[in-house]
Tab-separated table of N, CA and C in Angstrom:
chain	number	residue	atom	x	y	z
H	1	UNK	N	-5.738	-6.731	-3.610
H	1	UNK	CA	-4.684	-7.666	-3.932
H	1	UNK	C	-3.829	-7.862	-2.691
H	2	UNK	N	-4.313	-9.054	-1.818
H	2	UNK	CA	-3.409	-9.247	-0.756
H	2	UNK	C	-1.662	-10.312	-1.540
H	3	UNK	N	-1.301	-9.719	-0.628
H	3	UNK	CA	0.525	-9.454	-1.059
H	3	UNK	C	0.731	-11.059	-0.541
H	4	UNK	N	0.400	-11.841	0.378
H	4	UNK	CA	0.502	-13.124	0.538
H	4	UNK	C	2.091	-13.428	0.511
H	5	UNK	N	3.044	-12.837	1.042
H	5	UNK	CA	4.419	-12.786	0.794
H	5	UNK	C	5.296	-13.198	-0.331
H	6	UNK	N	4.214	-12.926	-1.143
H	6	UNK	CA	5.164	-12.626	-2.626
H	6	UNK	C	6.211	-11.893	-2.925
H	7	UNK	N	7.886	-12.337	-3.647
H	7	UNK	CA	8.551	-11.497	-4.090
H	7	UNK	C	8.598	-10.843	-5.054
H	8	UNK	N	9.241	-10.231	-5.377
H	8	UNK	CA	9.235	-9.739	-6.866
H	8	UNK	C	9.359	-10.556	-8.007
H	9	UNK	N	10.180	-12.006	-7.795
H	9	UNK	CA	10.400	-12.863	-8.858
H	9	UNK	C	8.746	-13.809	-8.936
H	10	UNK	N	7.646	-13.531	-7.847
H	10	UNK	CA	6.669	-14.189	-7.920
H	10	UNK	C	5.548	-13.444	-8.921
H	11	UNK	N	5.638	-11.699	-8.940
H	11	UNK	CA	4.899	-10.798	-9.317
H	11	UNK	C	4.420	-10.809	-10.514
H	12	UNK	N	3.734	-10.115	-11.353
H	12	UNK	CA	3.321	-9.899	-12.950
H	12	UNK	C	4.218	-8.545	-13.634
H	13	UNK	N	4.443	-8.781	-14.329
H	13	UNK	CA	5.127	-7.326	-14.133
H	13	UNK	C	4.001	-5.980	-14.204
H	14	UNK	N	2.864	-6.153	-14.583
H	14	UNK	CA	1.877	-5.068	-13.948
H	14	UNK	C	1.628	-4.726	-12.321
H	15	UNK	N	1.958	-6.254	-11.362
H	15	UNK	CA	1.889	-5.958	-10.475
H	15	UNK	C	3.658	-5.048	-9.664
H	16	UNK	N	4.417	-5.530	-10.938
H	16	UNK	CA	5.503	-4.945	-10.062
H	16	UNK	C	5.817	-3.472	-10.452
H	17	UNK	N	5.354	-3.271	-11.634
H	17	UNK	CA	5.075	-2.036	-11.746
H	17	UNK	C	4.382	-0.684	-10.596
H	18	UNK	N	2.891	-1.293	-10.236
H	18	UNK	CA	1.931	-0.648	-9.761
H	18	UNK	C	2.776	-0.385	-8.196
H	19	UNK	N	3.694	-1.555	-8.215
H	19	UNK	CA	4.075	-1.404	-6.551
H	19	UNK	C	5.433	-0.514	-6.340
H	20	UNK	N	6.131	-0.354	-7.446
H	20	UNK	CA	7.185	0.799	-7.846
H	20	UNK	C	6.310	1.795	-7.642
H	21	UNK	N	5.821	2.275	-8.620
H	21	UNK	CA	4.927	3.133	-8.828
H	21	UNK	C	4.532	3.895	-7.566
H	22	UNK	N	3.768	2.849	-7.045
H	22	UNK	CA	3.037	3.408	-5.159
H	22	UNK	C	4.271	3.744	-4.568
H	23	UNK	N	5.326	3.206	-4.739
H	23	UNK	CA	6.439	3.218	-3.846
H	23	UNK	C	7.580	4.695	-4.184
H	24	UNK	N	6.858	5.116	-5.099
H	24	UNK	CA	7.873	6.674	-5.931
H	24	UNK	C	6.990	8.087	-5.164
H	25	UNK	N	6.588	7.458	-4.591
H	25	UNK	CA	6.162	8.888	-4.066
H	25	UNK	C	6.225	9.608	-2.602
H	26	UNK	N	7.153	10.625	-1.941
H	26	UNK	CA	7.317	10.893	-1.026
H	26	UNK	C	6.352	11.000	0.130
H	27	UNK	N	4.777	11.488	-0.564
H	27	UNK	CA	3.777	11.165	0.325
H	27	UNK	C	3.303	9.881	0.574
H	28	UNK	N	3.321	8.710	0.156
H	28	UNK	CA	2.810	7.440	0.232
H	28	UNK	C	3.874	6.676	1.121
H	29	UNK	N	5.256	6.968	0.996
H	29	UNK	CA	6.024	7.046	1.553
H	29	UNK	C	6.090	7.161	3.135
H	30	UNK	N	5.485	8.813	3.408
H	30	UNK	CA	5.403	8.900	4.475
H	30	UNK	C	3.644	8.277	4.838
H	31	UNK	N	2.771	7.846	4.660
H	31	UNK	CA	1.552	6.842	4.767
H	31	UNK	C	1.950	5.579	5.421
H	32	UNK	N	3.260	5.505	4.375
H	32	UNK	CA	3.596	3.783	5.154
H	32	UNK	C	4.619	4.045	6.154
H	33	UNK	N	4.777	4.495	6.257
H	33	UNK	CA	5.598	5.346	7.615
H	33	UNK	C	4.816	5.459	8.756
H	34	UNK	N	3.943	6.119	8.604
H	34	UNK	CA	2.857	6.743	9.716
H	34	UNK	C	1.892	4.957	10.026
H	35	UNK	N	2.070	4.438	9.503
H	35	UNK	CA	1.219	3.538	9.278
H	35	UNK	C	1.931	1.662	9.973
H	36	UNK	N	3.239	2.398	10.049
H	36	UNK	CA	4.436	0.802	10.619
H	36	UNK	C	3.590	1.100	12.633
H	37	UNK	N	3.550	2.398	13.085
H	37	UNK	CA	3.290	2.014	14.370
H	37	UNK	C	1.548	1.032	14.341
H	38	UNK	N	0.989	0.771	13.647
H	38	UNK	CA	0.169	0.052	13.614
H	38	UNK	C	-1.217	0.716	13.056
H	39	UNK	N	-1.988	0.233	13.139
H	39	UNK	CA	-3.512	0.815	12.233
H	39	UNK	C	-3.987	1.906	12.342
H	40	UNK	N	-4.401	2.556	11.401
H	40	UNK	CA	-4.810	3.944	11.761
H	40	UNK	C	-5.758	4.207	10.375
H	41	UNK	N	-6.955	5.161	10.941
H	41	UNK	CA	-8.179	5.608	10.134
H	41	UNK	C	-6.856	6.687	9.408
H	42	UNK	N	-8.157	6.746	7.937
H	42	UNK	CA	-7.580	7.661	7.113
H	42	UNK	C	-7.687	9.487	7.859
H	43	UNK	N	-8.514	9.820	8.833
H	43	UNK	CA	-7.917	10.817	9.033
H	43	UNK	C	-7.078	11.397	9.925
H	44	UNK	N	-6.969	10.062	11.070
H	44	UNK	CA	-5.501	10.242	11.778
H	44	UNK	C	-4.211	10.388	11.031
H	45	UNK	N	-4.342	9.389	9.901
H	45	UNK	CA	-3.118	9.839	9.028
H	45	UNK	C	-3.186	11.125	8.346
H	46	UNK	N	-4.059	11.996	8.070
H	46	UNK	CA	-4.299	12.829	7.408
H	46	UNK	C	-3.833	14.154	8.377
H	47	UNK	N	-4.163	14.012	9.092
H	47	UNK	CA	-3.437	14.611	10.641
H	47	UNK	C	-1.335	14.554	10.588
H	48	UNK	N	-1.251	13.010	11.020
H	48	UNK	CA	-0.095	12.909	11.225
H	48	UNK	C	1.014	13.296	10.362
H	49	UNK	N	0.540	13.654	8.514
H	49	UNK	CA	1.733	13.439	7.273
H	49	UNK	C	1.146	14.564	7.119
H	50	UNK	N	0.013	15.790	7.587
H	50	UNK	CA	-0.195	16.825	7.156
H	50	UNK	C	-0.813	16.972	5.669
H	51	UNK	N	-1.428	15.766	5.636
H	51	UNK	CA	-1.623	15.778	3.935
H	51	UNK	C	-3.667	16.289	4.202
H	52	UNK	N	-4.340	17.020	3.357
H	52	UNK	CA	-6.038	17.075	3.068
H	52	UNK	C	-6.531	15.292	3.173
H	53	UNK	N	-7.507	15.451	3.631
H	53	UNK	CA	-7.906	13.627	3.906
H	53	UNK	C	-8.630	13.494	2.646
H	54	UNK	N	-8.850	14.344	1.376
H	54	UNK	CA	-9.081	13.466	0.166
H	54	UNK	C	-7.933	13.133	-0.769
H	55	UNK	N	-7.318	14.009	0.003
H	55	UNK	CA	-5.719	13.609	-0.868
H	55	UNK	C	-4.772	12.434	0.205
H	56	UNK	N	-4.895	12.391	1.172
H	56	UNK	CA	-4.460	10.786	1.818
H	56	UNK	C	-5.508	9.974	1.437
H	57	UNK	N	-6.489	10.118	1.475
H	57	UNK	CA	-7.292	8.792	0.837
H	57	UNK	C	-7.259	8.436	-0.302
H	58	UNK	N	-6.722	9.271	-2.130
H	58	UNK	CA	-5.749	8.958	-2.519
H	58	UNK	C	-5.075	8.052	-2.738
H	59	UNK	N	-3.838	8.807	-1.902
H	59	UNK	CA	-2.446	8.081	-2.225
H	59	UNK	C	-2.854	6.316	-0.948
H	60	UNK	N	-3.762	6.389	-0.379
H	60	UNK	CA	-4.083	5.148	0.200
H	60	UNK	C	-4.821	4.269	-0.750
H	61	UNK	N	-5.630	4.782	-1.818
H	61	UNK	CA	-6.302	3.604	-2.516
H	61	UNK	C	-4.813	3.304	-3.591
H	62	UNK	N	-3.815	4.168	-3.714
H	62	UNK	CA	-3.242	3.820	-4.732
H	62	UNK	C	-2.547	2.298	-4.428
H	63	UNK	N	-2.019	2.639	-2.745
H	63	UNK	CA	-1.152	1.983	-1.976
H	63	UNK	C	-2.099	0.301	-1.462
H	64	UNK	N	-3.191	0.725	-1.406
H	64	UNK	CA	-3.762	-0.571	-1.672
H	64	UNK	C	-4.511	-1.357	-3.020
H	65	UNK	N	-4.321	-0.634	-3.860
H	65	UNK	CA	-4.402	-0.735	-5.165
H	65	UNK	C	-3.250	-1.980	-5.585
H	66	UNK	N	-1.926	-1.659	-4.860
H	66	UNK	CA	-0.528	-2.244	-5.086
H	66	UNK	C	-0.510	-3.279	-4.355
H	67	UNK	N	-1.439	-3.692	-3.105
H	67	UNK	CA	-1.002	-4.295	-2.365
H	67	UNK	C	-0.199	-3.933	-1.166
H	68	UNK	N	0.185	-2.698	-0.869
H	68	UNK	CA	1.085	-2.574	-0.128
H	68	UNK	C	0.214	-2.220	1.414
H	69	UNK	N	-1.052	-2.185	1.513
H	69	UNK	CA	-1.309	-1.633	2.663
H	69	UNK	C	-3.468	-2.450	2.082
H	70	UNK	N	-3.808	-2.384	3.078
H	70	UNK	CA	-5.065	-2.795	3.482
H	70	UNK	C	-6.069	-2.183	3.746
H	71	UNK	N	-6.725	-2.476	3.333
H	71	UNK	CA	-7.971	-1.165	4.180
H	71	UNK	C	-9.217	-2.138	4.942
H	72	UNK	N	-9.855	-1.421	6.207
H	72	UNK	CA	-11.615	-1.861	6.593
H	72	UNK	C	-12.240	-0.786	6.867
H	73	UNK	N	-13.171	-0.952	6.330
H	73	UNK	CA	-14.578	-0.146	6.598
H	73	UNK	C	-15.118	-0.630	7.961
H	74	UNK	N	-15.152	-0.243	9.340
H	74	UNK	CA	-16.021	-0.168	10.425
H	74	UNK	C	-16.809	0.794	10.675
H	75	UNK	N	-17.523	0.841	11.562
H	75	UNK	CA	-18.312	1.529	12.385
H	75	UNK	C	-18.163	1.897	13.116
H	76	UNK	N	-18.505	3.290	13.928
H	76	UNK	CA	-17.946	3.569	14.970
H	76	UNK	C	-19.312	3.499	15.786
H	77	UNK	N	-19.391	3.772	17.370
H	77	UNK	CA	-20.522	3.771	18.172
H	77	UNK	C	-21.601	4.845	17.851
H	78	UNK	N	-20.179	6.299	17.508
H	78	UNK	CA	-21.594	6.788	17.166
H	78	UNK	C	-22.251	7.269	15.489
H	79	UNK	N	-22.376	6.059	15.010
H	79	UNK	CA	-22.937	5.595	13.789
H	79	UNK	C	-21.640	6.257	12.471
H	80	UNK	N	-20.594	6.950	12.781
H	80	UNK	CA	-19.678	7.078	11.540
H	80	UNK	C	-18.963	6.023	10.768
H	81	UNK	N	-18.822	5.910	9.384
H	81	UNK	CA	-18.007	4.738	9.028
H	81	UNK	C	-16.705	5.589	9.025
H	82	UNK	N	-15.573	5.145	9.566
H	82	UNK	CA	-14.223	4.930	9.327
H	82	UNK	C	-13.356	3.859	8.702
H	83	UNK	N	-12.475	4.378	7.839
H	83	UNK	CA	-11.833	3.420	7.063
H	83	UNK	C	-10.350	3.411	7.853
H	84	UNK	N	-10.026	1.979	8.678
H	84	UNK	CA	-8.534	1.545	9.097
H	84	UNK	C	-7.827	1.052	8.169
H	85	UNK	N	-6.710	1.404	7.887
H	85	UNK	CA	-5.535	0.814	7.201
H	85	UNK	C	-4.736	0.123	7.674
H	86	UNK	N	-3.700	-1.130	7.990
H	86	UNK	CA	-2.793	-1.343	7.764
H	86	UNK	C	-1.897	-1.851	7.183
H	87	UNK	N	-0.245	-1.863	7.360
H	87	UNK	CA	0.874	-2.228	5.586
H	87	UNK	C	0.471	-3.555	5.693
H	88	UNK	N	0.561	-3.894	4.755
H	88	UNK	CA	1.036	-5.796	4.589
H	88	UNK	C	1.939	-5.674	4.175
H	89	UNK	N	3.079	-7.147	4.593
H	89	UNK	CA	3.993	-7.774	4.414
H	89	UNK	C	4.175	-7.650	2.678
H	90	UNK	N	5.843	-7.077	2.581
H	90	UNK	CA	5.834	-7.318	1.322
H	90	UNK	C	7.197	-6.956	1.287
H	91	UNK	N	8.194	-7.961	-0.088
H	91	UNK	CA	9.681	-7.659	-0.198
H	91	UNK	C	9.526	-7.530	-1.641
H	92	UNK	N	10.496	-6.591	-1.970
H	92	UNK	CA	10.639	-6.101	-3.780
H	92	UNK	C	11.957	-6.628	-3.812
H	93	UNK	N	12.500	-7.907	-4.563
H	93	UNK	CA	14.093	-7.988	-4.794
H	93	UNK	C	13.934	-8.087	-6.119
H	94	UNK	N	14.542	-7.063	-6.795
H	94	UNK	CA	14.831	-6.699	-8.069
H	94	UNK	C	16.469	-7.174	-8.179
H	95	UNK	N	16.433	-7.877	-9.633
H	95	UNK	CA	17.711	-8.226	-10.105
H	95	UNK	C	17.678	-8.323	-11.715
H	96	UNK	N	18.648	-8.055	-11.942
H	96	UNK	CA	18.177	-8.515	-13.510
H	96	UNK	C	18.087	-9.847	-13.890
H	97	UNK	N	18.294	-10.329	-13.343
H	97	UNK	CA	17.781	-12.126	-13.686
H	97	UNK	C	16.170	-12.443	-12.777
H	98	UNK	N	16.316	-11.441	-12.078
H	98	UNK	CA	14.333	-11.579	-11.506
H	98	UNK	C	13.751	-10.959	-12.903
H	99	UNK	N	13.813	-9.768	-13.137
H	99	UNK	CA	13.131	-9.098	-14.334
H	99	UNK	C	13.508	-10.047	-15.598
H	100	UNK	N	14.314	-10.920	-16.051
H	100	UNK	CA	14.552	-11.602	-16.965
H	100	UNK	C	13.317	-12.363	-17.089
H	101	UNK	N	13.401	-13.389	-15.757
H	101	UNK	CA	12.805	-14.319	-15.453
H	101	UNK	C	11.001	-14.003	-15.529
H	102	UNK	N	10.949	-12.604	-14.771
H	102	UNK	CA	9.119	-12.349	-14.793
H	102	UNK	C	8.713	-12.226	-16.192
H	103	UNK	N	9.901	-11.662	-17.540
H	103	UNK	CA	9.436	-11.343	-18.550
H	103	UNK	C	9.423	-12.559	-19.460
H	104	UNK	N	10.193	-13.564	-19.055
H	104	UNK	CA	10.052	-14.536	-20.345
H	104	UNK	C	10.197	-16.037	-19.775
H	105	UNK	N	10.203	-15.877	-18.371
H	105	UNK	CA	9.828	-17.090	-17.955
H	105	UNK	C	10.732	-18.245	-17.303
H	106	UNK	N	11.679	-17.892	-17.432
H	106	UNK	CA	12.874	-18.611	-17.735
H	106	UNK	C	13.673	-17.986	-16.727
């Protein structure tokens, strides 16, 4: 689900859910942290936030699950696949007249 600079008043509320959600957690947190200086394989990050690389890979499908971050599958030269991540663009403006509006339209 690319984020295409959608706000929150554009979202579903499943999607604004899922992106709270990704966004409540101190490790995913620090993912998109580690992840603003620019692209990085899942086990450089796994390195950098100190997290096991099946548990950053994880909280990375969750985070692109939400939209909040990207993933590619390449190749490396010497025949390994690595998966690069980076965030996509994305603003959450919550108001109660946004949440009014996503729930009933109006």
């Amino acid at each position: 689900m690319k984020n295409n600079g959608q706000n929150s008043t554009e979202l579903s509320q499943d999607q604004l859910v899922a992106r709270l959600s990704a966004l409540g957690s101190p490790q995913r947190l620090a993912l998109l942290g580690a992840l603003m200086d620019g692209r990085k394989h899942v086990s450089q990050l796994a390195r950098e936030v100190g997290m096991s690389r099946p548990l950053t890979h994880m909280h990375l499908k969750l985070l692109e699950k939400a939209g909040l971050v990207s993933g590619v599958l390449e190749v490396s030269k010497d025949g390994k696949a690595m998966k690069f991540f980076t965030v996509e663009p994305f603003i959450i403006n919550i108001t109660p007249d946004s949440i009014k509006k996503m729930l009933t339209g109006k």
